[in-house]
mmCIF file of C-alpha atoms in Angstrom:
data_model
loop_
_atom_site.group_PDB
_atom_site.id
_atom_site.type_symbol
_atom_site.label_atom_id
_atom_site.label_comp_id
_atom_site.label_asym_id
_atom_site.label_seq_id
_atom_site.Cartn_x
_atom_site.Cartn_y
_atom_site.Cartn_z
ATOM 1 C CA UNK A 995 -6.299 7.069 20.822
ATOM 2 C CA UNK A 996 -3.310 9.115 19.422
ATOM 3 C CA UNK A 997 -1.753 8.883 22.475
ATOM 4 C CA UNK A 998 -2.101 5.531 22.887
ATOM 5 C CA UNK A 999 -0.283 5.437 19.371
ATOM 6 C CA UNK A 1000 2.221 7.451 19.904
ATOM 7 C CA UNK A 1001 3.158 5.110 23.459
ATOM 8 C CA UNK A 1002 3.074 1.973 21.585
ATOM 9 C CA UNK A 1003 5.461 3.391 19.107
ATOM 10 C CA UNK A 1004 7.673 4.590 21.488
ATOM 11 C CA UNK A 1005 7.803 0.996 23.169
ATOM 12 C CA UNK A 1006 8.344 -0.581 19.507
ATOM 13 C CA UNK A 1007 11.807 2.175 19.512
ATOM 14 C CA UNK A 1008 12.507 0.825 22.286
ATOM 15 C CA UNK A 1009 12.086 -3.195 21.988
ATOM 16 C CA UNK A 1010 9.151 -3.782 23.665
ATOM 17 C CA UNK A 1011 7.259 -5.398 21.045
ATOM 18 C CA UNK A 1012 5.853 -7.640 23.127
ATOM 19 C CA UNK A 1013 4.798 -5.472 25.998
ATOM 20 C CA UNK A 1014 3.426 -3.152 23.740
ATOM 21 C CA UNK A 1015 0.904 -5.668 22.540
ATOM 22 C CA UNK A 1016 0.004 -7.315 25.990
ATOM 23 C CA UNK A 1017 -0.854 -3.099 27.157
ATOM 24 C CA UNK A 1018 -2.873 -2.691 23.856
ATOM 25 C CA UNK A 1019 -4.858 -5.858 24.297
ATOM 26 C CA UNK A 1020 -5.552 -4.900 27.574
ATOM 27 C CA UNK A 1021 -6.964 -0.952 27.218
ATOM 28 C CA UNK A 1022 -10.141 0.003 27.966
ATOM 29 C CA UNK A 1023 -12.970 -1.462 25.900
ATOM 30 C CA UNK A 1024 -13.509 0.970 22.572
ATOM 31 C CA UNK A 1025 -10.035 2.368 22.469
ATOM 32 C CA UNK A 1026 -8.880 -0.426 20.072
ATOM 33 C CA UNK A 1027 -11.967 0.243 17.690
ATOM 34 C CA UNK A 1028 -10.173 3.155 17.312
ATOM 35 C CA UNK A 1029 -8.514 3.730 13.662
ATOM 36 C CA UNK A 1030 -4.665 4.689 16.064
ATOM 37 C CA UNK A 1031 -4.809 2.407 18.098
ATOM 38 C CA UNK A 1032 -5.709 -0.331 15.548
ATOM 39 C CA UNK A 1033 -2.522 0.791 13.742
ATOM 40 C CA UNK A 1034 -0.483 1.052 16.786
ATOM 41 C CA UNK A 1035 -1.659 -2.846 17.834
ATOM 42 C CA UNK A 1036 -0.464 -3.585 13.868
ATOM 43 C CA UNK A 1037 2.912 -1.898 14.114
ATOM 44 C CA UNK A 1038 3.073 -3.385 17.120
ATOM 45 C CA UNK A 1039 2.526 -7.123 15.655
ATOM 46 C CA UNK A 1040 5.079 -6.077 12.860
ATOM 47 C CA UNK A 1041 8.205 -5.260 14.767
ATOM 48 C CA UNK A 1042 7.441 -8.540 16.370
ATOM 49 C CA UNK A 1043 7.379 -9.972 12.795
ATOM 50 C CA UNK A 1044 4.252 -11.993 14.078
ATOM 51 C CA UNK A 1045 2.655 -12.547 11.049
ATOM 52 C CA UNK A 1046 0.173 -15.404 13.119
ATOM 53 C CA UNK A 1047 -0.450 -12.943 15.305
ATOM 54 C CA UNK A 1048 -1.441 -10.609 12.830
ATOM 55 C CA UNK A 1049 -4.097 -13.559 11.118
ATOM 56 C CA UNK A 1050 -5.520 -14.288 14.556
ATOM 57 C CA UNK A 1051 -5.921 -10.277 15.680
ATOM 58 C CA UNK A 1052 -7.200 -8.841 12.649
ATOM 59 C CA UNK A 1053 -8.364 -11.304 9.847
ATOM 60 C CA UNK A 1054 -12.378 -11.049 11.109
ATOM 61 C CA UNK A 1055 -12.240 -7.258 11.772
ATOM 62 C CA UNK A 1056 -13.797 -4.240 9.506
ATOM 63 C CA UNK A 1057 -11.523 -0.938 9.211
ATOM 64 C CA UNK A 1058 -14.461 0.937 7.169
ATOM 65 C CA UNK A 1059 -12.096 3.564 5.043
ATOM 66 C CA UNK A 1060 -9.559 1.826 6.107
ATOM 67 C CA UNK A 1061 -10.054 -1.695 5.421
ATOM 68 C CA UNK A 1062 -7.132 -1.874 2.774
ATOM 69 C CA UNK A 1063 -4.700 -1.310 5.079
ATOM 70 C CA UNK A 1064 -6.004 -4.351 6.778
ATOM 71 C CA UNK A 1065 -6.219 -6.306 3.925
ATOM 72 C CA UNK A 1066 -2.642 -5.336 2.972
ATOM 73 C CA UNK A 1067 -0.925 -6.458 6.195
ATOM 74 C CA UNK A 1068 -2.821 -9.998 6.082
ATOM 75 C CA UNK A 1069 -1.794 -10.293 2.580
ATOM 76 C CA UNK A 1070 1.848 -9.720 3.747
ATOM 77 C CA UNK A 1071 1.265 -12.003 6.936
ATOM 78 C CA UNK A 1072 0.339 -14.742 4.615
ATOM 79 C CA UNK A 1073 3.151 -14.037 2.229
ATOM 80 C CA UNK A 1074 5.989 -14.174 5.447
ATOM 81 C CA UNK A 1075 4.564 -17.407 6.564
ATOM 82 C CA UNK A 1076 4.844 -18.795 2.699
ATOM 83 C CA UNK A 1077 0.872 -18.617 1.884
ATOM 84 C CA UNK A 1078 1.379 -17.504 -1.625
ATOM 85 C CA UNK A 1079 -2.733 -17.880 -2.717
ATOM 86 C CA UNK A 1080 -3.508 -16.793 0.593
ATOM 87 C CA UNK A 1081 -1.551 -13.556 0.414
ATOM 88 C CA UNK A 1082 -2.283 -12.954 -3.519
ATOM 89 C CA UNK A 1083 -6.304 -13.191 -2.409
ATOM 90 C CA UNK A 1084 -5.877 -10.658 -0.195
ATOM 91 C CA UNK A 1085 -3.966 -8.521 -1.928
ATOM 92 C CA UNK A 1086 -6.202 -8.138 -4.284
ATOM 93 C CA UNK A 1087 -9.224 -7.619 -1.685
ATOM 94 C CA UNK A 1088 -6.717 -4.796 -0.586
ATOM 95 C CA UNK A 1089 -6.762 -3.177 -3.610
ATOM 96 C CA UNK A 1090 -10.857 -3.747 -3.962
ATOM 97 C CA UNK A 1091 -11.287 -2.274 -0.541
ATOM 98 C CA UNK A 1092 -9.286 0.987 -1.963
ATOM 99 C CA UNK A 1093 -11.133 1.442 -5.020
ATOM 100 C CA UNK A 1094 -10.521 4.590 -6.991
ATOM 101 C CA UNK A 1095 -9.757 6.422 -3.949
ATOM 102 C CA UNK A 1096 -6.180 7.913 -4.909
ATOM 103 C CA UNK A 1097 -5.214 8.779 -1.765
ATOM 104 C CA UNK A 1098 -5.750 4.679 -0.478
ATOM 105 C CA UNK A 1099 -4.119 3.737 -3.824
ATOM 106 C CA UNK A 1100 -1.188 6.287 -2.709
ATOM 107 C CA UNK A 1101 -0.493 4.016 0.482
ATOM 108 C CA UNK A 1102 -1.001 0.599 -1.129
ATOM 109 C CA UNK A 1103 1.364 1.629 -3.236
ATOM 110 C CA UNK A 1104 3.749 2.905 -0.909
ATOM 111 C CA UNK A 1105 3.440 -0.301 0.767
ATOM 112 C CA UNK A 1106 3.687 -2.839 -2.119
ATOM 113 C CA UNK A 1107 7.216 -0.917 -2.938
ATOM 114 C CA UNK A 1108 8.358 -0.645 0.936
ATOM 115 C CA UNK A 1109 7.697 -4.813 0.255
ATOM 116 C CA UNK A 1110 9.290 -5.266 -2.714
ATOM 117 C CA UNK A 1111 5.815 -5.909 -4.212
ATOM 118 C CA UNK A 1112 7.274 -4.827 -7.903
ATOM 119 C CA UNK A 1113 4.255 -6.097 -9.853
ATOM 120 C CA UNK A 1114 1.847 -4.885 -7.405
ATOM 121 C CA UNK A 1115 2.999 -1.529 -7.240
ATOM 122 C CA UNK A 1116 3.079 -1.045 -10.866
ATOM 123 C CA UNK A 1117 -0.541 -2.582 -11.313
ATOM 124 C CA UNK A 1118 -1.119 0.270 -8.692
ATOM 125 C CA UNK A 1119 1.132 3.098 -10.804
ATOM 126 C CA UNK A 1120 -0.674 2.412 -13.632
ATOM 127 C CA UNK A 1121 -4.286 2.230 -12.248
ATOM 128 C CA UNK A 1122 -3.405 5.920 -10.641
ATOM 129 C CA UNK A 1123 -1.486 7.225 -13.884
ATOM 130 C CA UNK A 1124 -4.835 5.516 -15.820
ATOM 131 C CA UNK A 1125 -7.827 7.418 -13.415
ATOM 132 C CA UNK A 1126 -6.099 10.382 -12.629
ATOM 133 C CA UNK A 1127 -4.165 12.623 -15.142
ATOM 134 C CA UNK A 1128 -2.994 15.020 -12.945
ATOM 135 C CA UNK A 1129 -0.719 12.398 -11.018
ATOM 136 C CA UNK A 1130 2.153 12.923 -12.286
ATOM 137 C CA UNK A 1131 4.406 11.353 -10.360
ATOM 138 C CA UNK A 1132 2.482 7.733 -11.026
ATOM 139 C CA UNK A 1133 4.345 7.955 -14.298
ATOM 140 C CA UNK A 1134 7.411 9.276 -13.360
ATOM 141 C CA UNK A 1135 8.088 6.619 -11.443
ATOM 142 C CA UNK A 1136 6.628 4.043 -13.722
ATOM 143 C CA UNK A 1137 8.870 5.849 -16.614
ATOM 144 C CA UNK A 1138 11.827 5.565 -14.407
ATOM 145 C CA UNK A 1139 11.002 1.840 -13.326
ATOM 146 C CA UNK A 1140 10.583 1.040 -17.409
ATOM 147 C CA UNK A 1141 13.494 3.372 -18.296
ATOM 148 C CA UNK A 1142 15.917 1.101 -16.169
ATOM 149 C CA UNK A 1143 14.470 -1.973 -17.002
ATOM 150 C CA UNK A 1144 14.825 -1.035 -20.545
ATOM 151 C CA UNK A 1145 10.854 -1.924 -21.149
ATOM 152 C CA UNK A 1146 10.455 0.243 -24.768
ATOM 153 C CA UNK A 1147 6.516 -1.298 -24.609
ATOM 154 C CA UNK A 1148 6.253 -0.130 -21.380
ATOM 155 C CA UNK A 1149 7.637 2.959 -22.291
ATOM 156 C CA UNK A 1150 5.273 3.684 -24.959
ATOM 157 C CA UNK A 1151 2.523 3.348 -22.758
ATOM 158 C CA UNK A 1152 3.644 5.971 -20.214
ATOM 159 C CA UNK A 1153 4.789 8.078 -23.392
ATOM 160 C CA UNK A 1154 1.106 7.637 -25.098
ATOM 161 C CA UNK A 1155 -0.680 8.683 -21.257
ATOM 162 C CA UNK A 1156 1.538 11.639 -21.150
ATOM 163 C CA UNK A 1157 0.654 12.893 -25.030
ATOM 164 C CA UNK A 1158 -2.961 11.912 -24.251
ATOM 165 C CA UNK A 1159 -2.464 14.117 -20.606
ATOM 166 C CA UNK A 1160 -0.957 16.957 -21.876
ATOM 167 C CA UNK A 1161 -1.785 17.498 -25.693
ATOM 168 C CA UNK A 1162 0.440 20.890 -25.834
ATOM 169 C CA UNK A 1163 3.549 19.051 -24.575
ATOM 170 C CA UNK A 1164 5.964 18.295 -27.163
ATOM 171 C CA UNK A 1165 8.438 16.229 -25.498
ATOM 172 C CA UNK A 1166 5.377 14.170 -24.725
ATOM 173 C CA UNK A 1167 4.307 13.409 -28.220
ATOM 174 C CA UNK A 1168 7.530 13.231 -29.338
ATOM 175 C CA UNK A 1169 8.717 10.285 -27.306
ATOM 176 C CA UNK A 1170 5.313 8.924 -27.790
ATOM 177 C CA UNK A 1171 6.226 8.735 -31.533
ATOM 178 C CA UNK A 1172 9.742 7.878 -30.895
ATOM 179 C CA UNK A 1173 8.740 4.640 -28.741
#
């Protein structure tokens, strides 16, 4: 399935989109149940920008561990065809499907920034800076996205999870109290 991946991709490099799906659609039966593959098939829809496409192929699968991946791409396919609800629903069933897994909340929120998802990906940031302490970079980020916007509340927040985090840090209580 890997290789069948790595094929499609090259064909997407290459602008054949559109082959690339009519070959995937057409592989053996069982290599698309395969996690690759699915992805490949995805990417493949993507560089196409067919968002339909992407509703008809994959809105009535399961991706087991990876179902909010799946979830994430309809909610953008809904979004580029100007289903606002539609893509908000499943954005959230994206974010269900990841749980407290940090690694799934990792990509989702990857994804919501690649998007331009700003609200999304800082319900994410926080959620990961929240559950686990030893993230660090969940509040770097949100401390530089809060520090730019000039968000003092904001700030206080990632200042009072970084005291609470790391109770020997100065500079971490200190801008807690500052804020």
């Amino acid at each position: 399935a890997f290789d069948v991946y790595m094929l499609s991709a090259w064909m997407g490099a290459q602008g054949l989109g559109a082959e690339a799906i009519e070959w995937l659609t057409n592989c053996p039966p069982g290599v698309l149940e395969q996690e690759p593959a699915r992805m490949a098939l995805l990417d493949a829809y993507v560089a196409r920008q067919d968002w339909s496409g992407i509703e008809t192929c994959f809105a009535n699968e399961q991706w087991a561990g990876l179902d909010f991946i799946r979830f994430a791409y309809l909610a953008r396919a809904a979004s580029e065809q100007g289903q606002a609800r539609a893509a908000a629903l499943r954005w959230r069933s994206a974010v269900r499907a990841a749980g407290d897994r940090l690694p799934c909340l990792t990509a989702l929120a990857r994804l919501a920034g690649a998007w331009g998802l700003a609200d999304e990906r800082e319900a994410l940031l926080w959620r990961i800076a929240e559950r686990y302490p030893a993230a660090d970079w969940a509040l770097r980020d949100l401390h530089d996205f809060h520090l730019a916007a000039g968000n003092t509340r904001a700030l206080h927040r990632v200042y009072e999870l970084l005291a609470r985090n790391r109770p020997d840090d100065f500079a971490a209580r200190n801008n807690f109290a500052a804020t």
